[in-house]
């Protein structure tokens, strides 16, 4: 994926479309905003950074797993530059709202699940890319297992409130490498391999 293509698309995609509350008027600010149920939509600069870090292949064929559908904003960026996107959200209402928005935008390569994404989505594994938009104290083992050879995963790892943005790569021999990037602050990944 070319950074310019990503930025051009993000500039066309209105973040306000993904926010249906009193914070809608702040959608153009580069700030994280509440989306209900105690969850937040990240600032656009970070969403772009994470998407670029994930390094989707140029021919838009990457098979992607996303954990934390939230508003669906990050999902739209992934779906625009990849093959199938399998997205998991634990809060049913958020998933349903995101589904309605993304259908309105016309995406047919997004598949939704309501459930615990810390366990991944085994039925469609392995994945070329995994994007986790909630913070785990350590990388869920299931997600590493479901990442294919040559795969990449972007995930915030660390305690509540402040985490390290990690790029995890699995080489052709199945060996896992970790590269640390910026410090970020995400809501918790809950569930079996997340926070209680
Ligand atoms: N990417 C989203 C932001 C998500 S905020 C966006 O662009 O709007 C993180 C989301 O992860 C929240 O919606 C939260 O409900 C969800 N989440 C937390 N733990 C989860 C889990 N174990 N499985 C699936 N979703 C989870």
Short mmCIF file of C-alpha atoms and ligand atoms in Angstrom, two decimals:
data_model
loop_
_atom_site.label_atom_id
_atom_site.label_comp_id
_atom_site.label_asym_id
_atom_site.label_seq_id
_atom_site.Cartn_x
_atom_site.Cartn_y
_atom_site.Cartn_z
CA UNK A 1 0.00 0.00 0.00
CA UNK A 2 1.31 3.43 -0.90
CA UNK A 3 1.20 6.01 1.86
CA UNK A 4 -0.15 8.62 -0.56
CA UNK A 5 -3.09 6.39 -1.57
CA UNK A 6 -3.89 5.79 2.09
CA UNK A 7 -3.80 9.50 2.93
CA UNK A 8 -5.90 10.40 -0.14
CA UNK A 9 -8.53 7.87 0.84
CA UNK A 10 -8.52 8.94 4.49
CA UNK A 11 -9.03 12.53 3.41
CA UNK A 12 -12.15 11.53 1.47
CA UNK A 13 -13.52 9.32 4.24
CA UNK A 14 -15.39 11.55 6.70
CA UNK A 15 -14.72 10.49 10.28
CA UNK A 16 -17.94 12.25 11.32
CA UNK A 17 -19.84 9.51 9.46
CA UNK A 18 -18.60 7.06 12.12
CA UNK A 19 -19.58 9.10 15.18
CA UNK A 20 -23.24 9.31 16.20
CA UNK A 21 -23.15 11.32 19.40
CA UNK A 22 -22.42 14.80 20.72
CA UNK A 23 -18.74 14.44 19.81
CA UNK A 24 -19.54 14.34 16.09
CA UNK A 25 -18.68 18.03 15.83
CA UNK A 26 -15.09 17.26 16.88
CA UNK A 27 -14.65 14.57 14.20
CA UNK A 28 -12.17 16.65 12.19
CA UNK A 29 -9.82 17.04 15.15
CA UNK A 30 -6.88 14.66 15.37
CA UNK A 31 -8.11 13.37 18.70
CA UNK A 32 -9.49 10.12 20.09
CA UNK A 33 -13.24 10.48 20.72
CA UNK A 34 -15.86 8.48 22.66
CA UNK A 35 -18.09 6.18 20.59
CA UNK A 36 -20.25 4.88 23.47
CA UNK A 37 -20.03 1.79 25.70
CA UNK A 38 -16.83 3.26 27.23
CA UNK A 39 -14.97 2.83 23.93
CA UNK A 40 -13.12 5.29 21.71
CA UNK A 41 -12.29 5.90 18.07
CA UNK A 42 -8.56 6.67 17.72
CA UNK A 43 -7.14 9.86 16.26
CA UNK A 44 -6.87 9.66 12.44
CA UNK A 45 -3.08 10.13 12.44
CA UNK A 46 -2.69 7.00 14.58
CA UNK A 47 -5.16 4.98 12.49
CA UNK A 48 -3.14 5.92 9.39
CA UNK A 49 0.11 5.07 11.08
CA UNK A 50 -1.12 1.66 12.20
CA UNK A 51 -2.60 0.87 8.80
CA UNK A 52 0.65 1.79 7.07
CA UNK A 53 2.67 -0.23 9.56
CA UNK A 54 0.53 -3.28 8.78
CA UNK A 55 1.93 -3.12 5.24
CA UNK A 56 -1.01 -4.48 3.24
CA UNK A 57 0.17 -5.90 -0.08
CA UNK A 58 -0.07 -3.63 -3.09
CA UNK A 59 -2.48 -5.83 -5.11
CA UNK A 60 -5.11 -5.61 -2.35
CA UNK A 61 -5.14 -9.35 -1.73
CA UNK A 62 -4.20 -9.46 1.98
CA UNK A 63 -6.56 -11.48 4.17
CA UNK A 64 -7.01 -9.45 7.33
CA UNK A 65 -8.27 -10.11 10.85
CA UNK A 66 -9.26 -7.03 12.83
CA UNK A 67 -9.97 -7.16 16.56
CA UNK A 68 -12.15 -4.32 17.87
CA UNK A 69 -14.52 -3.20 15.10
CA UNK A 70 -15.65 -0.24 17.22
CA UNK A 71 -17.09 2.45 14.97
CA UNK A 72 -15.88 0.72 11.79
CA UNK A 73 -13.54 3.59 10.82
CA UNK A 74 -10.36 1.51 10.89
CA UNK A 75 -12.27 -1.35 9.21
CA UNK A 76 -13.07 0.89 6.24
CA UNK A 77 -9.39 1.77 5.74
CA UNK A 78 -8.45 -1.90 5.86
CA UNK A 79 -11.24 -3.01 3.52
CA UNK A 80 -10.29 -0.36 0.97
CA UNK A 81 -6.73 -1.71 0.62
CA UNK A 82 -7.09 -5.45 1.23
CA UNK A 83 -8.93 -8.62 0.32
CA UNK A 84 -11.37 -10.05 2.88
CA UNK A 85 -11.47 -8.37 6.29
CA UNK A 86 -12.73 -10.46 9.20
CA UNK A 87 -13.60 -8.10 12.04
CA UNK A 88 -14.52 -9.08 15.60
CA UNK A 89 -16.23 -6.84 18.18
CA UNK A 90 -17.42 -7.89 21.63
CA UNK A 91 -20.11 -5.19 22.02
CA UNK A 92 -23.07 -6.22 19.87
CA UNK A 93 -24.50 -2.71 19.47
CA UNK A 94 -21.17 -1.29 18.26
CA UNK A 95 -20.80 -4.10 15.75
CA UNK A 96 -24.32 -3.59 14.43
CA UNK A 97 -23.83 0.16 14.05
CA UNK A 98 -20.51 -0.38 12.27
CA UNK A 99 -22.08 -2.95 9.96
CA UNK A 100 -24.81 -0.51 8.96
CA UNK A 101 -22.23 2.21 8.18
CA UNK A 102 -19.88 -0.02 6.22
CA UNK A 103 -22.74 -1.50 4.19
CA UNK A 104 -23.85 2.01 3.34
CA UNK A 105 -20.33 2.67 2.05
CA UNK A 106 -20.74 -0.37 -0.20
CA UNK A 107 -18.09 -2.76 1.14
CA UNK A 108 -18.76 -6.41 0.38
CA UNK A 109 -15.38 -7.78 1.54
CA UNK A 110 -16.03 -7.35 5.29
CA UNK A 111 -17.19 -10.22 7.50
CA UNK A 112 -18.43 -9.56 11.03
CA UNK A 113 -18.43 -11.46 14.27
CA UNK A 114 -19.70 -10.49 17.69
CA UNK A 115 -17.56 -12.22 20.28
CA UNK A 116 -14.22 -12.43 22.03
CA UNK A 117 -11.54 -11.40 19.56
CA UNK A 118 -8.73 -12.22 22.00
CA UNK A 119 -9.33 -15.77 20.77
CA UNK A 120 -9.07 -14.65 17.14
CA UNK A 121 -11.41 -16.16 14.55
CA UNK A 122 -10.10 -19.66 14.02
CA UNK A 123 -12.49 -20.68 11.21
CA UNK A 124 -10.84 -18.34 8.68
CA UNK A 125 -7.22 -18.63 9.84
CA UNK A 126 -4.45 -18.26 8.85
CA UNK A 127 -4.40 -14.51 8.22
CA UNK A 128 -1.86 -12.48 6.26
CA UNK A 129 -2.39 -9.49 8.53
CA UNK A 130 -3.89 -8.93 12.00
CA UNK A 131 -4.84 -5.49 13.33
CA UNK A 132 -5.67 -5.23 17.01
CA UNK A 133 -7.20 -1.92 18.09
CA UNK A 134 -7.50 -2.63 21.82
CA UNK A 135 -4.64 -3.07 24.29
CA UNK A 136 -3.45 -6.39 25.67
CA UNK A 137 -1.02 -6.92 28.55
CA UNK A 138 0.64 -9.49 26.34
CA UNK A 139 0.09 -10.66 22.79
CA UNK A 140 -2.69 -13.30 22.81
CA UNK A 141 -1.15 -16.65 21.86
CA UNK A 142 -4.18 -17.49 19.68
CA UNK A 143 -3.50 -14.47 17.51
CA UNK A 144 0.12 -15.48 16.98
CA UNK A 145 -1.06 -18.99 16.09
CA UNK A 146 -3.58 -17.64 13.58
CA UNK A 147 -1.01 -15.45 11.83
CA UNK A 148 0.29 -17.15 8.69
CA UNK A 149 3.93 -17.50 7.64
CA UNK A 150 5.12 -14.16 6.30
CA UNK A 151 2.30 -12.50 8.25
CA UNK A 152 2.30 -9.23 10.19
CA UNK A 153 0.35 -8.04 13.20
CA UNK A 154 0.01 -4.57 14.72
CA UNK A 155 -1.03 -4.55 18.39
CA UNK A 156 -0.75 -2.19 21.39
CA UNK A 157 0.87 -4.13 24.25
CA UNK A 158 1.27 -3.03 27.86
CA UNK A 159 -0.59 -1.98 31.00
CA UNK A 160 -3.85 -0.04 31.05
CA UNK A 161 -3.55 3.59 29.84
CA UNK A 162 -0.14 3.37 28.13
CA UNK A 163 1.18 0.76 25.75
CA UNK A 164 3.87 0.11 23.20
CA UNK A 165 2.67 -0.23 19.62
CA UNK A 166 4.21 -3.50 18.43
CA UNK A 167 4.72 -4.82 14.93
CA UNK A 168 4.91 -8.60 15.12
CA UNK A 169 6.14 -10.49 12.08
CA UNK A 170 6.18 -14.21 11.46
CA UNK A 171 8.83 -15.31 9.00
CA UNK A 172 8.56 -18.19 6.54
CA UNK A 173 9.96 -20.60 9.15
CA UNK A 174 7.31 -19.55 11.64
CA UNK A 175 9.77 -17.60 13.77
CA UNK A 176 8.24 -14.55 15.44
CA UNK A 177 9.92 -11.13 15.60
CA UNK A 178 8.79 -8.09 17.59
CA UNK A 179 9.48 -4.48 16.69
CA UNK A 180 8.43 -1.70 19.03
CA UNK A 181 7.10 1.61 17.80
CA UNK A 182 5.41 4.58 19.48
CA UNK A 183 3.78 4.68 22.87
CA UNK A 184 -0.01 4.74 22.53
CA UNK A 185 -3.09 4.62 24.73
CA UNK A 186 -5.91 2.24 23.84
CA UNK A 187 -8.94 0.89 25.68
CA UNK A 188 -8.44 -2.61 27.06
CA UNK A 189 -8.73 -5.78 25.07
CA UNK A 190 -11.05 -7.82 27.25
CA UNK A 191 -11.69 -11.53 27.16
CA UNK A 192 -9.94 -14.85 27.61
CA UNK A 193 -6.49 -13.62 26.51
CA UNK A 194 -7.07 -10.00 27.50
CA UNK A 195 -8.14 -8.11 30.62
CA UNK A 196 -11.01 -9.38 32.77
N1 LIG B 1 -10.95 0.44 15.61
C1 LIG B 1 -12.05 1.11 16.26
C2 LIG B 1 -11.72 1.57 17.66
C3 LIG B 1 -11.94 0.51 18.58
S1 LIG B 1 -11.86 0.86 20.29
C4 LIG B 1 -12.50 2.30 15.48
O1 LIG B 1 -11.85 2.64 14.46
O2 LIG B 1 -13.51 2.87 15.86
C5 LIG B 1 -11.56 -0.83 20.75
C6 LIG B 1 -12.72 -1.75 20.49
O3 LIG B 1 -12.31 -3.06 20.87
C7 LIG B 1 -13.96 -1.43 21.30
O4 LIG B 1 -15.06 -1.31 20.45
C8 LIG B 1 -14.11 -2.63 22.23
O5 LIG B 1 -15.45 -2.98 22.51
C9 LIG B 1 -13.42 -3.72 21.43
N2 LIG B 1 -12.93 -4.87 22.18
C10 LIG B 1 -12.33 -4.91 23.40
N3 LIG B 1 -12.01 -6.17 23.74
C11 LIG B 1 -12.43 -6.96 22.71
C12 LIG B 1 -12.39 -8.36 22.47
N4 LIG B 1 -11.87 -9.23 23.34
N5 LIG B 1 -12.92 -8.81 21.30
C13 LIG B 1 -13.46 -7.96 20.41
N6 LIG B 1 -13.53 -6.63 20.58
C14 LIG B 1 -13.02 -6.13 21.73
#
